PDB file of C-alpha atoms in Angstrom:
ATOM      1  CA  UNK A 197      17.140   3.277   8.753  1.00 84.00           C
ATOM      2  CA  UNK A 198      14.601   2.396   6.371  1.00 88.00           C
ATOM      3  CA  UNK A 199      12.866   5.376   5.059  1.00 92.00           C
ATOM      4  CA  UNK A 200       9.629   4.936   3.189  1.00 94.00           C
ATOM      5  CA  UNK A 201       7.877   8.066   1.131  1.00 95.00           C
ATOM      6  CA  UNK A 202       4.611   7.978  -0.756  1.00 96.00           C
ATOM      7  CA  UNK A 203       3.172   9.985  -3.548  1.00 96.00           C
ATOM      8  CA  UNK A 204       0.319  10.105  -5.669  1.00 97.00           C
ATOM      9  CA  UNK A 205      -2.014  11.593  -4.313  1.00 96.00           C
ATOM     10  CA  UNK A 206      -5.102  13.887  -5.132  1.00 97.00           C
ATOM     11  CA  UNK A 207      -8.811  14.718  -5.759  1.00 98.00           C
ATOM     12  CA  UNK A 208     -11.039  13.318  -8.581  1.00 98.00           C
ATOM     13  CA  UNK A 209     -14.357  12.149  -9.090  1.00 98.00           C
ATOM     14  CA  UNK A 210     -15.652   9.001  -8.538  1.00 98.00           C
ATOM     15  CA  UNK A 211     -14.966   6.773 -11.299  1.00 98.00           C
ATOM     16  CA  UNK A 212     -11.776   7.993 -12.015  1.00 98.00           C
ATOM     17  CA  UNK A 213      -7.926   6.647 -11.320  1.00 98.00           C
ATOM     18  CA  UNK A 214      -5.218   7.518  -9.566  1.00 98.00           C
ATOM     19  CA  UNK A 215      -1.752   6.050  -9.506  1.00 98.00           C
ATOM     20  CA  UNK A 216      -0.124   5.761  -6.491  1.00 98.00           C
ATOM     21  CA  UNK A 217       3.527   5.262  -5.525  1.00 97.00           C
ATOM     22  CA  UNK A 218       5.642   4.401  -2.490  1.00 95.00           C
ATOM     23  CA  UNK A 219       9.949   4.093  -2.597  1.00 92.00           C
ATOM     24  CA  UNK A 220      11.775   2.503   0.467  1.00 87.00           C
ATOM     25  CA  UNK A 221      16.128   2.953   0.449  1.00 86.00           C
ATOM     26  CA  UNK A 222      17.480   1.746   3.120  1.00 84.00           C
ATOM     27  CA  UNK A 223      16.575  -2.382   3.565  1.00 74.00           C
ATOM     28  CA  UNK A 224      18.976  -3.536   5.550  1.00 65.00           C
ATOM     29  CA  UNK A 225      17.587  -7.484   4.246  1.00 65.00           C
ATOM     30  CA  UNK A 226      16.802  -8.744   0.431  1.00 69.00           C
ATOM     31  CA  UNK A 227      13.284  -9.954   1.257  1.00 83.00           C
ATOM     32  CA  UNK A 228      10.660  -7.666   2.298  1.00 86.00           C
ATOM     33  CA  UNK A 229       6.979  -7.084   2.036  1.00 92.00           C
ATOM     34  CA  UNK A 230       4.777  -3.883   1.166  1.00 93.00           C
ATOM     35  CA  UNK A 231       1.153  -2.872   1.540  1.00 95.00           C
ATOM     36  CA  UNK A 232      -0.508  -0.077   1.196  1.00 97.00           C
ATOM     37  CA  UNK A 233      -3.181   0.635   4.393  1.00 98.00           C
ATOM     38  CA  UNK A 234      -5.505   3.592   4.767  1.00 98.00           C
ATOM     39  CA  UNK A 235      -7.410   5.715   7.354  1.00 98.00           C
ATOM     40  CA  UNK A 236     -10.339   8.080   6.661  1.00 96.00           C
ATOM     41  CA  UNK A 237     -11.662  10.472   9.710  1.00 92.00           C
ATOM     42  CA  UNK A 238     -13.303   8.703  12.228  1.00 94.00           C
ATOM     43  CA  UNK A 239     -12.613   5.485  11.284  1.00 96.00           C
ATOM     44  CA  UNK A 240      -9.833   2.444  12.374  1.00 96.00           C
ATOM     45  CA  UNK A 241      -7.331   1.375   9.465  1.00 97.00           C
ATOM     46  CA  UNK A 242      -7.645  -0.597   6.653  1.00 97.00           C
ATOM     47  CA  UNK A 243      -5.797  -2.704   4.993  1.00 97.00           C
ATOM     48  CA  UNK A 244      -6.096  -1.949   0.890  1.00 97.00           C
ATOM     49  CA  UNK A 245      -3.615  -4.131  -0.501  1.00 97.00           C
ATOM     50  CA  UNK A 246       0.111  -6.000   0.265  1.00 96.00           C
ATOM     51  CA  UNK A 247       3.329  -7.247  -1.976  1.00 94.00           C
ATOM     52  CA  UNK A 248       4.758 -10.670  -0.886  1.00 93.00           C
ATOM     53  CA  UNK A 249       7.845 -11.110  -1.121  1.00 90.00           C
ATOM     54  CA  UNK A 250       7.401 -13.806  -3.587  1.00 90.00           C
ATOM     55  CA  UNK A 251       4.968 -11.878  -5.241  1.00 90.00           C
ATOM     56  CA  UNK A 252       2.113 -13.174  -4.002  1.00 94.00           C
ATOM     57  CA  UNK A 253      -0.814 -10.199  -3.682  1.00 96.00           C
ATOM     58  CA  UNK A 254      -3.555  -9.784  -1.322  1.00 97.00           C
ATOM     59  CA  UNK A 255      -6.766  -7.414  -1.841  1.00 98.00           C
ATOM     60  CA  UNK A 256      -9.436  -6.002   0.825  1.00 98.00           C
ATOM     61  CA  UNK A 257     -12.371  -7.524  -0.549  1.00 97.00           C
ATOM     62  CA  UNK A 258     -13.605  -2.952  -1.232  1.00 97.00           C
ATOM     63  CA  UNK A 259     -10.961  -3.116  -3.731  1.00 98.00           C
ATOM     64  CA  UNK A 260     -10.796  -5.874  -5.174  1.00 98.00           C
ATOM     65  CA  UNK A 261     -12.008  -5.703  -9.246  1.00 97.00           C
ATOM     66  CA  UNK A 262     -10.540  -1.945  -8.409  1.00 98.00           C
ATOM     67  CA  UNK A 263      -7.051  -1.770  -7.396  1.00 98.00           C
ATOM     68  CA  UNK A 264      -3.281  -3.539  -8.176  1.00 97.00           C
ATOM     69  CA  UNK A 265      -0.587  -3.347  -6.732  1.00 96.00           C
ATOM     70  CA  UNK A 266       2.558  -4.156  -8.727  1.00 92.00           C
ATOM     71  CA  UNK A 267       6.044  -3.129  -7.350  1.00 89.00           C
ATOM     72  CA  UNK A 268       9.171  -2.544  -9.798  1.00 87.00           C
ATOM     73  CA  UNK A 269      11.977  -3.267  -9.022  1.00 79.00           C
ATOM     74  CA  UNK A 270      14.439  -1.392 -10.960  1.00 81.00           C
ATOM     75  CA  UNK A 271      13.368   2.030  -8.936  1.00 83.00           C
ATOM     76  CA  UNK A 272      12.875  -0.555  -5.218  1.00 82.00           C
ATOM     77  CA  UNK A 273       9.005   1.441  -6.304  1.00 89.00           C
ATOM     78  CA  UNK A 274       5.537  -0.350  -5.621  1.00 91.00           C
ATOM     79  CA  UNK A 275       2.991   1.282  -6.898  1.00 95.00           C
ATOM     80  CA  UNK A 276      -1.149   0.900  -6.159  1.00 97.00           C
ATOM     81  CA  UNK A 277      -3.841   1.500  -9.123  1.00 98.00           C
ATOM     82  CA  UNK A 278      -6.496   2.689  -7.715  1.00 98.00           C
ATOM     83  CA  UNK A 279      -9.387   2.113 -10.814  1.00 98.00           C
ATOM     84  CA  UNK A 280     -13.620   2.730 -11.083  1.00 98.00           C
ATOM     85  CA  UNK A 281     -12.600   4.843  -7.509  1.00 98.00           C
ATOM     86  CA  UNK A 282     -15.510   5.542  -5.158  1.00 98.00           C
ATOM     87  CA  UNK A 283     -15.817   8.925  -2.286  1.00 97.00           C
ATOM     88  CA  UNK A 284     -15.706   5.591   0.324  1.00 97.00           C
ATOM     89  CA  UNK A 285     -12.524   5.120  -0.981  1.00 98.00           C
ATOM     90  CA  UNK A 286     -11.036   9.197   0.570  1.00 98.00           C
ATOM     91  CA  UNK A 287      -8.778   8.395   2.882  1.00 98.00           C
ATOM     92  CA  UNK A 288      -5.274   8.749   3.905  1.00 98.00           C
ATOM     93  CA  UNK A 289      -3.235   5.567   2.064  1.00 98.00           C
ATOM     94  CA  UNK A 290       0.084   4.936   4.119  1.00 97.00           C
ATOM     95  CA  UNK A 291       2.562   2.623   2.510  1.00 96.00           C
ATOM     96  CA  UNK A 292       4.694   0.266   5.099  1.00 95.00           C
ATOM     97  CA  UNK A 293       7.323  -2.265   4.794  1.00 93.00           C
ATOM     98  CA  UNK A 294       9.262  -4.786   6.811  1.00 92.00           C
ATOM     99  CA  UNK A 295      11.209  -7.864   6.111  1.00 90.00           C
ATOM    100  CA  UNK A 296       9.662 -10.723   5.409  1.00 90.00           C
ATOM    101  CA  UNK A 297      10.230 -14.487   4.669  1.00 87.00           C
ATOM    102  CA  UNK A 298       6.975 -15.867   2.472  1.00 86.00           C
ATOM    103  CA  UNK A 299       4.963 -13.383   3.628  1.00 89.00           C
ATOM    104  CA  UNK A 300       3.567 -11.649   6.609  1.00 91.00           C
ATOM    105  CA  UNK A 301       0.955 -14.088   9.041  1.00 89.00           C
ATOM    106  CA  UNK A 302      -1.698 -11.995   8.457  1.00 91.00           C
ATOM    107  CA  UNK A 303       0.090  -9.421   5.094  1.00 93.00           C
ATOM    108  CA  UNK A 304      -3.506  -6.757   5.854  1.00 94.00           C
ATOM    109  CA  UNK A 305      -3.243  -6.347   9.976  1.00 94.00           C
ATOM    110  CA  UNK A 306      -0.559  -3.717   9.569  1.00 92.00           C
ATOM    111  CA  UNK A 307       0.545  -5.553  12.463  1.00 92.00           C
ATOM    112  CA  UNK A 308       3.740  -6.835  11.730  1.00 93.00           C
ATOM    113  CA  UNK A 309       5.069  -3.891   9.528  1.00 95.00           C
ATOM    114  CA  UNK A 310       7.589  -1.338  10.872  1.00 94.00           C
ATOM    115  CA  UNK A 311       8.271   0.995   8.562  1.00 94.00           C
ATOM    116  CA  UNK A 312       4.856   3.494   6.925  1.00 96.00           C
ATOM    117  CA  UNK A 313       5.844   6.730   5.417  1.00 96.00           C
ATOM    118  CA  UNK A 314       4.138  10.061   5.991  1.00 96.00           C
ATOM    119  CA  UNK A 315       0.814   8.935   4.128  1.00 97.00           C
ATOM    120  CA  UNK A 316      -1.069  10.937   0.967  1.00 97.00           C
ATOM    121  CA  UNK A 317      -4.751  12.412   0.864  1.00 98.00           C
ATOM    122  CA  UNK A 318      -6.687  10.659  -1.736  1.00 98.00           C
ATOM    123  CA  UNK A 319     -10.454  12.393  -1.960  1.00 98.00           C
ATOM    124  CA  UNK A 320     -12.909  10.949  -4.417  1.00 98.00           C
ATOM    125  CA  UNK A 321     -15.902  13.160  -4.871  1.00 97.00           C
ATOM    126  CA  UNK A 322     -19.307  12.012  -6.010  1.00 94.00           C
TER     127      UNK A 322
END
């Protein structure tokens, strides 16, 4: 059973930075895609960033140039470096993953991922 655990959330002032971590275990396949999603109260889930099995990255327009997704294969951990944070970045952030071959059809859609973490809260104050 694949397990996904996020960490690194917290409170920060606008303009600050945070780095989220996502560690997954129990994979049965050798190739998989990973994505970061967020959901603010009263809003729909939004895809933030994704990393394909072949290394391609995808970002929502709202975070391009500010957020960077990366992976440390030695410890099977995905990271989301968030810089220049804005109050509108405040949300619960979730990591999701699943087996894939040459990426997902919709990397930031979320529907193709079957394994999700419990989320980590990010709060950005103005």
